[in-house]
mmCIF file of C-alpha atoms and ligand atoms in Angstrom:
data_model
loop_
_atom_site.group_PDB
_atom_site.id
_atom_site.type_symbol
_atom_site.label_atom_id
_atom_site.label_comp_id
_atom_site.label_asym_id
_atom_site.label_seq_id
_atom_site.Cartn_x
_atom_site.Cartn_y
_atom_site.Cartn_z
ATOM 1 C CA MET R 1 0.017 0.013 0.007
ATOM 2 C CA LEU R 2 2.751 2.460 1.017
ATOM 3 C CA LYS R 3 6.347 1.665 0.297
ATOM 4 C CA LEU R 4 9.290 3.794 1.381
ATOM 5 C CA GLU R 5 12.547 3.209 -0.448
ATOM 6 C CA ASN R 6 15.674 4.758 1.081
ATOM 7 C CA LEU R 7 13.794 7.957 1.837
ATOM 8 C CA SER R 8 15.848 10.896 3.127
ATOM 9 C CA ALA R 9 14.457 14.354 3.849
ATOM 10 C CA SER R 10 16.231 17.465 5.107
ATOM 11 C CA TYR R 11 15.504 21.049 6.082
ATOM 12 C CA GLN R 12 17.775 23.479 4.222
ATOM 13 C CA THR R 13 18.949 26.180 6.599
ATOM 14 C CA LEU R 14 21.474 29.000 6.496
ATOM 15 C CA TYR R 15 23.790 26.756 8.546
ATOM 16 C CA GLY R 16 23.533 23.778 6.223
ATOM 17 C CA ASP R 17 21.160 20.871 5.706
ATOM 18 C CA VAL R 18 19.546 19.266 8.714
ATOM 19 C CA ASP R 19 18.855 15.615 7.903
ATOM 20 C CA VAL R 20 15.591 14.845 9.669
ATOM 21 C CA VAL R 21 14.722 11.574 7.926
ATOM 22 C CA LYS R 22 17.650 9.344 6.950
ATOM 23 C CA ASN R 23 17.517 6.368 4.574
ATOM 24 C CA VAL R 24 14.166 5.017 5.749
ATOM 25 C CA SER R 25 12.857 1.882 4.017
ATOM 26 C CA PHE R 26 9.821 -0.101 5.043
ATOM 27 C CA GLU R 27 6.296 -1.052 3.935
ATOM 28 C CA ILE R 28 2.883 -0.277 5.358
ATOM 29 C CA TYR R 29 0.261 -2.831 4.439
ATOM 30 C CA GLU R 30 -3.357 -2.657 3.354
ATOM 31 C CA ASN R 31 -5.908 -2.992 6.163
ATOM 32 C CA GLU R 32 -3.637 -2.209 9.097
ATOM 33 C CA ILE R 33 -3.142 0.477 11.684
ATOM 34 C CA PHE R 34 0.523 1.403 11.663
ATOM 35 C CA GLY R 35 1.882 3.524 14.504
ATOM 36 C CA ILE R 36 4.969 5.733 14.306
ATOM 37 C CA ALA R 37 6.387 6.418 17.781
ATOM 38 C CA GLY R 38 9.350 8.354 19.118
ATOM 39 C CA GLU R 39 10.372 11.370 21.162
ATOM 40 C CA SER R 40 9.549 14.892 19.967
ATOM 41 C CA GLY R 41 11.933 16.028 17.252
ATOM 42 C CA CYS R 42 12.845 12.518 16.025
ATOM 43 C CA GLY R 43 11.398 13.097 12.530
ATOM 44 C CA LYS R 44 7.876 11.589 12.855
ATOM 45 C CA THR R 45 5.988 14.542 11.426
ATOM 46 C CA THR R 46 8.531 15.125 8.651
ATOM 47 C CA LEU R 47 8.189 11.486 7.665
ATOM 48 C CA LEU R 48 4.408 11.816 7.562
ATOM 49 C CA LYS R 49 4.709 14.948 5.373
ATOM 50 C CA ALA R 50 6.923 12.981 3.000
ATOM 51 C CA LEU R 51 4.349 10.179 2.908
ATOM 52 C CA TYR R 52 1.699 12.745 1.966
ATOM 53 C CA ASP R 53 4.040 14.494 -0.455
ATOM 54 C CA ILE R 54 3.482 17.801 1.246
ATOM 55 C CA VAL R 55 7.066 18.870 0.826
ATOM 56 C CA VAL R 56 7.428 22.618 1.029
ATOM 57 C CA TYR R 57 10.783 24.461 1.152
ATOM 58 C CA PRO R 58 12.868 24.484 3.321
ATOM 59 C CA LEU R 59 11.870 20.783 3.543
ATOM 60 C CA VAL R 60 13.389 18.872 0.621
ATOM 61 C CA ILE R 61 13.495 15.189 -0.343
ATOM 62 C CA LYS R 62 17.207 14.369 -0.559
ATOM 63 C CA GLY R 63 16.807 10.862 -1.903
ATOM 64 C CA GLY R 64 14.586 7.840 -2.261
ATOM 65 C CA ARG R 65 10.832 7.823 -2.788
ATOM 66 C CA VAL R 66 7.448 6.865 -1.451
ATOM 67 C CA VAL R 67 5.193 4.649 -3.593
ATOM 68 C CA LEU R 68 1.449 4.584 -2.915
ATOM 69 C CA SER R 69 -0.372 1.785 -4.727
ATOM 70 C CA GLY R 70 -3.494 -0.327 -4.422
ATOM 71 C CA VAL R 71 -6.913 -0.916 -5.864
ATOM 72 C CA LYS R 72 -9.958 1.312 -5.289
ATOM 73 C CA ASP R 73 -13.427 0.703 -6.732
ATOM 74 C CA GLY R 74 -11.902 -2.092 -8.770
ATOM 75 C CA LYS R 75 -9.316 0.199 -10.372
ATOM 76 C CA PRO R 76 -5.592 -0.194 -9.649
ATOM 77 C CA PHE R 77 -3.666 3.009 -8.838
ATOM 78 C CA GLU R 78 -0.035 3.912 -8.304
ATOM 79 C CA TYR R 79 1.500 7.245 -7.319
ATOM 80 C CA GLN R 80 4.962 8.138 -6.119
ATOM 81 C CA THR R 81 6.820 11.049 -4.548
ATOM 82 C CA GLY R 82 6.251 14.051 -6.799
ATOM 83 C CA ASN R 83 2.683 13.168 -7.841
ATOM 84 C CA ILE R 84 1.049 11.765 -4.727
ATOM 85 C CA ARG R 85 -0.926 14.985 -4.378
ATOM 86 C CA LYS R 86 -3.002 13.840 -7.351
ATOM 87 C CA ALA R 87 -4.284 11.104 -5.007
ATOM 88 C CA TRP R 88 -5.227 13.500 -2.160
ATOM 89 C CA TRP R 89 -8.674 13.035 -0.655
ATOM 90 C CA ASN R 90 -9.634 10.124 -2.926
ATOM 91 C CA ASN R 91 -6.750 7.697 -2.269
ATOM 92 C CA ILE R 92 -4.868 9.313 0.618
ATOM 93 C CA SER R 93 -5.838 11.939 3.212
ATOM 94 C CA TYR R 94 -4.089 13.693 6.041
ATOM 95 C CA ILE R 95 -5.203 14.725 9.513
ATOM 96 C CA PRO R 96 -2.565 17.331 10.457
ATOM 97 C CA GLN R 97 -1.171 18.048 13.901
ATOM 98 C CA ALA R 98 -3.401 20.529 15.815
ATOM 99 C CA ALA R 99 -6.082 19.667 13.245
ATOM 100 C CA GLN R 100 -8.625 21.695 15.183
ATOM 101 C CA SER R 101 -6.715 24.833 14.242
ATOM 102 C CA VAL R 102 -6.688 24.169 10.466
ATOM 103 C CA LEU R 103 -10.356 24.924 10.078
ATOM 104 C CA ASN R 104 -11.119 28.401 8.721
ATOM 105 C CA PRO R 105 -12.559 30.252 11.746
ATOM 106 C CA ILE R 106 -14.855 32.487 9.684
ATOM 107 C CA THR R 107 -16.389 29.813 7.420
ATOM 108 C CA ARG R 108 -19.228 27.497 8.381
ATOM 109 C CA LEU R 109 -18.234 23.831 8.375
ATOM 110 C CA LYS R 110 -20.670 23.107 5.578
ATOM 111 C CA ASN R 111 -18.682 25.292 3.189
ATOM 112 C CA GLN R 112 -15.409 23.815 4.354
ATOM 113 C CA PHE R 113 -16.683 20.343 3.446
ATOM 114 C CA LEU R 114 -18.021 21.523 0.063
ATOM 115 C CA ASP R 115 -14.753 23.363 -0.745
ATOM 116 C CA SER R 116 -12.827 20.098 -0.227
ATOM 117 C CA ILE R 117 -15.207 17.518 -1.718
ATOM 118 C CA THR R 118 -15.076 18.719 -5.333
ATOM 119 C CA PRO R 119 -15.153 16.922 -8.702
ATOM 120 C CA GLU R 120 -11.372 17.634 -8.972
ATOM 121 C CA ASN R 121 -10.965 15.625 -5.763
ATOM 122 C CA GLY R 122 -13.155 12.765 -6.939
ATOM 123 C CA ALA R 123 -16.710 13.861 -5.993
ATOM 124 C CA LYS R 124 -19.215 12.385 -8.402
ATOM 125 C CA GLU R 125 -22.379 14.290 -7.551
ATOM 126 C CA ASP R 126 -23.607 17.907 -7.291
ATOM 127 C CA LYS R 127 -23.263 20.017 -4.145
ATOM 128 C CA ALA R 128 -26.759 19.312 -2.823
ATOM 129 C CA GLN R 129 -26.221 15.574 -3.138
ATOM 130 C CA THR R 130 -22.776 15.871 -1.570
ATOM 131 C CA LEU R 131 -24.217 17.796 1.374
ATOM 132 C CA LYS R 132 -26.894 15.110 1.900
ATOM 133 C CA ARG R 133 -24.253 12.422 1.892
ATOM 134 C CA VAL R 134 -22.102 14.442 4.342
ATOM 135 C CA GLU R 135 -25.114 14.763 6.694
ATOM 136 C CA ASP R 136 -25.711 11.015 6.510
ATOM 137 C CA TYR R 137 -22.040 10.339 7.090
ATOM 138 C CA LEU R 138 -21.951 12.565 10.185
ATOM 139 C CA VAL R 139 -24.935 10.685 11.624
ATOM 140 C CA GLU R 140 -23.099 7.429 10.932
ATOM 141 C CA LEU R 141 -20.207 8.829 12.988
ATOM 142 C CA ASP R 142 -22.549 9.861 15.834
ATOM 143 C CA LEU R 143 -22.187 13.550 14.986
ATOM 144 C CA SER R 144 -25.161 15.836 14.621
ATOM 145 C CA PRO R 145 -25.542 17.277 11.077
ATOM 146 C CA ASP R 146 -26.178 20.587 12.838
ATOM 147 C CA VAL R 147 -22.412 21.028 13.152
ATOM 148 C CA LEU R 148 -22.380 21.830 9.423
ATOM 149 C CA ASN R 149 -24.050 25.172 10.131
ATOM 150 C CA ALA R 150 -21.620 26.020 12.925
ATOM 151 C CA PHE R 151 -18.458 28.081 12.786
ATOM 152 C CA PRO R 152 -15.442 26.230 14.177
ATOM 153 C CA PHE R 153 -15.240 28.447 17.307
ATOM 154 C CA GLN R 154 -18.766 27.315 18.241
ATOM 155 C CA LEU R 155 -17.581 23.735 18.658
ATOM 156 C CA SER R 156 -15.499 22.102 21.394
ATOM 157 C CA GLY R 157 -11.965 20.887 20.575
ATOM 158 C CA GLY R 158 -13.218 17.279 20.484
ATOM 159 C CA MET R 159 -16.086 18.161 18.108
ATOM 160 C CA ARG R 160 -13.714 20.034 15.793
ATOM 161 C CA GLN R 161 -11.368 17.060 15.759
ATOM 162 C CA ARG R 162 -14.252 14.697 14.935
ATOM 163 C CA ALA R 163 -15.335 17.002 12.118
ATOM 164 C CA ILE R 164 -11.790 17.015 10.679
ATOM 165 C CA ILE R 165 -11.696 13.195 10.841
ATOM 166 C CA ALA R 166 -15.094 13.081 9.100
ATOM 167 C CA LEU R 167 -13.792 15.387 6.374
ATOM 168 C CA ALA R 168 -10.553 13.391 5.927
ATOM 169 C CA THR R 169 -12.381 10.047 5.716
ATOM 170 C CA PHE R 170 -15.509 11.080 3.761
ATOM 171 C CA MET R 171 -14.146 9.933 0.378
ATOM 172 C CA SER R 172 -13.089 6.556 1.877
ATOM 173 C CA PRO R 173 -9.396 7.044 0.982
ATOM 174 C CA SER R 174 -7.237 3.914 0.924
ATOM 175 C CA VAL R 175 -4.716 5.525 3.303
ATOM 176 C CA ILE R 176 -5.315 7.977 6.141
ATOM 177 C CA LEU R 177 -2.353 9.702 7.781
ATOM 178 C CA ALA R 178 -3.004 11.114 11.275
ATOM 179 C CA ASP R 179 -0.437 13.296 13.001
ATOM 180 C CA GLU R 180 -0.892 13.358 16.801
ATOM 181 C CA PRO R 181 -4.706 13.231 16.465
ATOM 182 C CA THR R 182 -5.310 13.126 20.223
ATOM 183 C CA THR R 183 -2.760 15.652 21.459
ATOM 184 C CA ALA R 184 -4.251 18.572 23.448
ATOM 185 C CA LEU R 185 -7.493 16.681 24.120
ATOM 186 C CA ASP R 186 -8.542 15.408 27.540
ATOM 187 C CA VAL R 187 -8.368 11.663 28.144
ATOM 188 C CA VAL R 188 -12.087 11.003 27.740
ATOM 189 C CA VAL R 189 -12.232 12.844 24.373
ATOM 190 C CA GLN R 190 -8.932 11.146 23.360
ATOM 191 C CA ARG R 191 -10.511 7.759 23.905
ATOM 192 C CA GLY R 192 -13.550 8.697 21.822
ATOM 193 C CA ILE R 193 -11.304 9.918 18.951
ATOM 194 C CA LEU R 194 -9.228 6.687 19.040
ATOM 195 C CA MET R 195 -12.382 4.590 19.032
ATOM 196 C CA MET R 196 -13.714 6.595 16.064
ATOM 197 C CA LEU R 197 -10.474 6.124 14.077
ATOM 198 C CA THR R 198 -10.308 2.409 14.866
ATOM 199 C CA ARG R 199 -13.962 1.851 13.986
ATOM 200 C CA LEU R 200 -13.527 3.627 10.628
ATOM 201 C CA GLN R 201 -10.436 1.617 9.786
ATOM 202 C CA ARG R 202 -11.992 -1.758 10.730
ATOM 203 C CA GLN R 203 -15.147 -0.845 8.786
ATOM 204 C CA ASN R 204 -13.384 0.368 5.600
ATOM 205 C CA LYS R 205 -10.423 -2.036 5.844
ATOM 206 C CA ASN R 206 -8.085 0.734 4.689
ATOM 207 C CA THR R 207 -4.734 1.771 6.076
ATOM 208 C CA LEU R 208 -4.358 4.152 9.002
ATOM 209 C CA VAL R 209 -0.920 5.550 9.783
ATOM 210 C CA ILE R 210 -0.899 7.280 13.168
ATOM 211 C CA VAL R 211 1.947 9.359 14.552
ATOM 212 C CA SER R 212 2.065 9.846 18.283
ATOM 213 C CA HIS R 213 4.674 10.375 20.972
ATOM 214 C CA ASP R 214 2.249 8.627 23.352
ATOM 215 C CA MET R 215 3.070 4.923 23.530
ATOM 216 C CA GLY R 216 -0.323 4.339 25.198
ATOM 217 C CA VAL R 217 -2.050 5.412 21.957
ATOM 218 C CA HIS R 218 -0.071 2.866 19.954
ATOM 219 C CA TYR R 219 -0.676 0.136 22.518
ATOM 220 C CA GLN R 220 -4.410 0.710 22.245
ATOM 221 C CA ILE R 221 -4.890 0.790 18.480
ATOM 222 C CA ALA R 222 -1.822 0.008 16.366
ATOM 223 C CA ASP R 223 -1.355 -3.411 14.732
ATOM 224 C CA ARG R 224 2.301 -2.687 14.078
ATOM 225 C CA ILE R 225 4.593 0.103 15.236
ATOM 226 C CA GLY R 226 7.842 1.600 14.139
ATOM 227 C CA ILE R 227 10.012 3.273 16.797
ATOM 228 C CA MET R 228 11.927 6.272 15.417
ATOM 229 C CA TYR R 229 15.046 7.725 16.898
ATOM 230 C CA SER R 230 16.879 10.698 15.412
ATOM 231 C CA GLY R 231 15.507 10.388 11.891
ATOM 232 C CA SER R 232 15.454 6.627 11.391
ATOM 233 C CA PHE R 233 13.593 3.558 12.604
ATOM 234 C CA VAL R 234 15.425 1.606 15.292
ATOM 235 C CA GLU R 235 12.750 -1.103 15.707
ATOM 236 C CA LEU R 236 9.624 -2.139 13.839
ATOM 237 C CA GLY R 237 7.202 -5.012 14.322
ATOM 238 C CA LYS R 238 3.867 -6.121 15.723
ATOM 239 C CA THR R 239 2.756 -3.855 18.581
ATOM 240 C CA ALA R 240 1.994 -6.670 20.997
ATOM 241 C CA ASP R 241 5.371 -8.321 20.336
ATOM 242 C CA ILE R 242 7.311 -5.085 20.799
ATOM 243 C CA PHE R 243 5.579 -4.270 24.088
ATOM 244 C CA GLU R 244 6.081 -7.863 25.274
ATOM 245 C CA ASP R 245 9.699 -8.279 24.129
ATOM 246 C CA PRO R 246 11.466 -5.162 22.818
ATOM 247 C CA VAL R 247 14.897 -5.968 21.371
ATOM 248 C CA HIS R 248 16.575 -2.634 20.611
ATOM 249 C CA PRO R 249 18.237 -0.889 23.598
ATOM 250 C CA TYR R 250 16.244 2.315 22.975
ATOM 251 C CA THR R 251 12.910 0.468 22.780
ATOM 252 C CA ILE R 252 13.831 -1.565 25.890
ATOM 253 C CA MET R 253 14.433 1.662 27.834
ATOM 254 C CA LEU R 254 11.378 3.396 26.352
ATOM 255 C CA ILE R 255 8.998 0.598 27.303
ATOM 256 C CA GLY R 256 10.727 0.033 30.624
ATOM 257 C CA ALA R 257 9.976 3.624 31.556
ATOM 258 C CA LEU R 258 6.206 3.247 31.042
ATOM 259 C CA PRO R 259 4.016 3.032 34.128
ATOM 260 C CA ARG R 260 2.041 -0.228 34.474
ATOM 261 C CA ILE R 261 -0.774 -1.152 36.838
ATOM 262 C CA GLY R 262 0.574 -3.131 39.779
ATOM 263 C CA ASP R 263 4.230 -2.390 38.980
ATOM 264 C CA THR R 264 5.542 -0.456 42.005
ATOM 265 C CA ARG R 265 9.168 -0.329 40.859
ATOM 266 C CA ARG R 266 10.677 3.136 40.579
ATOM 267 C CA LYS R 267 10.604 4.323 36.958
ATOM 268 C CA THR R 268 13.505 6.231 35.467
ATOM 269 C CA GLY R 269 13.621 8.088 32.200
ATOM 270 C CA ILE R 270 16.238 7.593 29.477
ATOM 271 C CA PRO R 271 19.282 9.589 30.507
ATOM 272 C CA GLY R 272 20.596 12.300 28.157
ATOM 273 C CA ARG R 273 18.854 13.911 25.223
ATOM 274 C CA PRO R 274 18.367 13.003 21.574
ATOM 275 C CA PRO R 275 21.248 14.262 19.446
ATOM 276 C CA ASP R 276 21.255 17.639 17.744
ATOM 277 C CA LEU R 277 20.178 16.805 14.158
ATOM 278 C CA LYS R 278 22.431 19.613 12.850
ATOM 279 C CA ASN R 279 25.429 17.737 14.191
ATOM 280 C CA PRO R 280 24.550 14.096 14.927
ATOM 281 C CA PRO R 281 27.152 11.707 16.281
ATOM 282 C CA PRO R 282 28.869 9.344 13.845
ATOM 283 C CA GLY R 283 27.911 5.673 13.901
ATOM 284 C CA CYS R 284 24.812 4.738 15.881
ATOM 285 C CA ARG R 285 22.966 7.909 16.836
ATOM 286 C CA PHE R 286 21.792 6.309 20.097
ATOM 287 C CA ALA R 287 25.361 5.534 21.206
ATOM 288 C CA PRO R 288 25.801 8.542 23.550
ATOM 289 C CA ARG R 289 22.799 7.336 25.590
ATOM 290 C CA CYS R 290 23.152 3.574 25.134
ATOM 291 C CA PRO R 291 24.358 1.555 28.169
ATOM 292 C CA HIS R 292 25.515 -1.189 25.763
ATOM 293 C CA ALA R 293 27.585 0.971 23.379
ATOM 294 C CA PHE R 294 31.009 -0.322 22.358
ATOM 295 C CA GLU R 295 33.683 0.996 20.076
ATOM 296 C CA ARG R 296 32.127 -0.085 16.776
ATOM 297 C CA CYS R 297 28.904 1.789 17.693
ATOM 298 C CA THR R 298 30.664 5.154 17.514
ATOM 299 C CA LYS R 299 32.053 4.465 14.056
ATOM 300 C CA GLU R 300 29.551 2.355 12.073
ATOM 301 C CA VAL R 301 25.864 2.970 11.454
ATOM 302 C CA PRO R 302 23.975 -0.254 12.305
ATOM 303 C CA ALA R 303 21.916 -1.678 9.439
ATOM 304 C CA PHE R 304 18.143 -1.996 9.818
ATOM 305 C CA ILE R 305 17.726 -5.742 9.494
ATOM 306 C CA GLU R 306 15.096 -8.426 10.076
ATOM 307 C CA VAL R 307 16.196 -9.854 13.424
ATOM 308 C CA MET R 308 13.310 -12.345 13.657
ATOM 309 C CA PRO R 309 10.320 -12.978 11.351
ATOM 310 C CA GLY R 310 8.456 -9.684 10.948
ATOM 311 C CA ARG R 311 10.710 -7.804 13.406
ATOM 312 C CA PHE R 312 13.266 -5.280 12.183
ATOM 313 C CA ALA R 313 15.872 -3.464 14.263
ATOM 314 C CA ALA R 314 19.093 -1.458 13.883
ATOM 315 C CA CYS R 315 21.716 -2.475 16.448
ATOM 316 C CA HIS R 316 25.105 -4.158 16.056
ATOM 317 C CA LEU R 317 24.335 -6.412 19.016
ATOM 318 C CA LEU R 318 21.332 -7.908 17.181
ATOM 319 C CA GLU R 319 23.289 -9.070 14.152
ATOM 320 C CA ASN R 320 23.628 -12.832 13.529
ATOM 321 C CA GLY R 321 20.883 -13.737 16.009
ATOM 322 C CA GLY R 322 22.393 -11.762 18.915
ATOM 323 C CA ARG R 323 20.393 -10.323 21.807
ATOM 324 C CA VAL R 324 20.853 -7.358 24.121
ATOM 325 C CA ASN R 325 21.441 -8.564 27.692
ATOM 326 C CA GLY R 326 20.203 -6.819 30.785
HETATM 327 FE FE1 SF4 L 1 23.603 0.647 21.523
HETATM 328 FE FE2 SF4 L 1 25.544 0.047 19.785
HETATM 329 FE FE3 SF4 L 1 23.159 -1.046 19.538
HETATM 330 FE FE4 SF4 L 1 23.499 1.534 18.997
HETATM 331 S S1 SF4 L 1 24.415 -0.193 17.893
HETATM 332 S S2 SF4 L 1 21.840 0.623 20.120
HETATM 333 S S3 SF4 L 1 24.986 2.108 20.567
HETATM 334 S S4 SF4 L 1 24.609 -1.315 21.221
#
């Protein structure tokens, strides 16, 4: 469905290029919820922008490509970096970070839906028919059609987020990209949004890619997750397996730091800070914080390899069937 081949993306600054996504290769499948996790500033949002082909200077694609392919309404489609925007709305849609703020504050929601669902974007009926279908769709999502007559400021944050999700999913795109869709919402509303996204994905059997720094979000809904650190994936696999048995030192520390019911042991964070992307360390970028680092780690970038069926990781200790002890 979505294939990344050696994708690298950078921000061009006065002080030189800042490589935010570095040689990332992996596949996201049809009919799955794929979570992208990692600390703030690790490149999650930039990666999502590259997947959506929303690459605006100073962000540039330095190498590699994204291929979006599949079958919709019986017709095969294929787009790649440079022309994915032709597939926006109909084949792929995007729920941006702070989505509640992207709505035009002085336009009623009805007009914002009609401005987006156009023949150019794949709508097959006139505006009155589209509006009727939007109303029916909102009811299906347990939203009152009355919201269409509201201005965004008249709705709560949770309602605005639900409206954005309704807009992004209305055309039943094959892929939906969601960037921190529950950030800034209280826990009850968060749960409702996650349930809405999961229900839509299970119903439409499409692909949902969700970026979140909150591991709890991934635990609740993602089928597979990729853990990013400093611009690359360090571990990727089935969510349940990674939470049960993480293999990369960073993932081990990340999951070990999560609170669990009944676990009274003192939790400690990961010492140190992620590296400055303007001047990252040579070799493994996690080496300055890794308790298992050895000389080779400071010189050689570990390859992202399949360390067991369906599980990928980038650590020298995991080569040739090795494990990280302790
Ligand atoms: Fe730690 Fe070395 Fe593995 Fe990097 S390659 S995670 S520094 S042991």
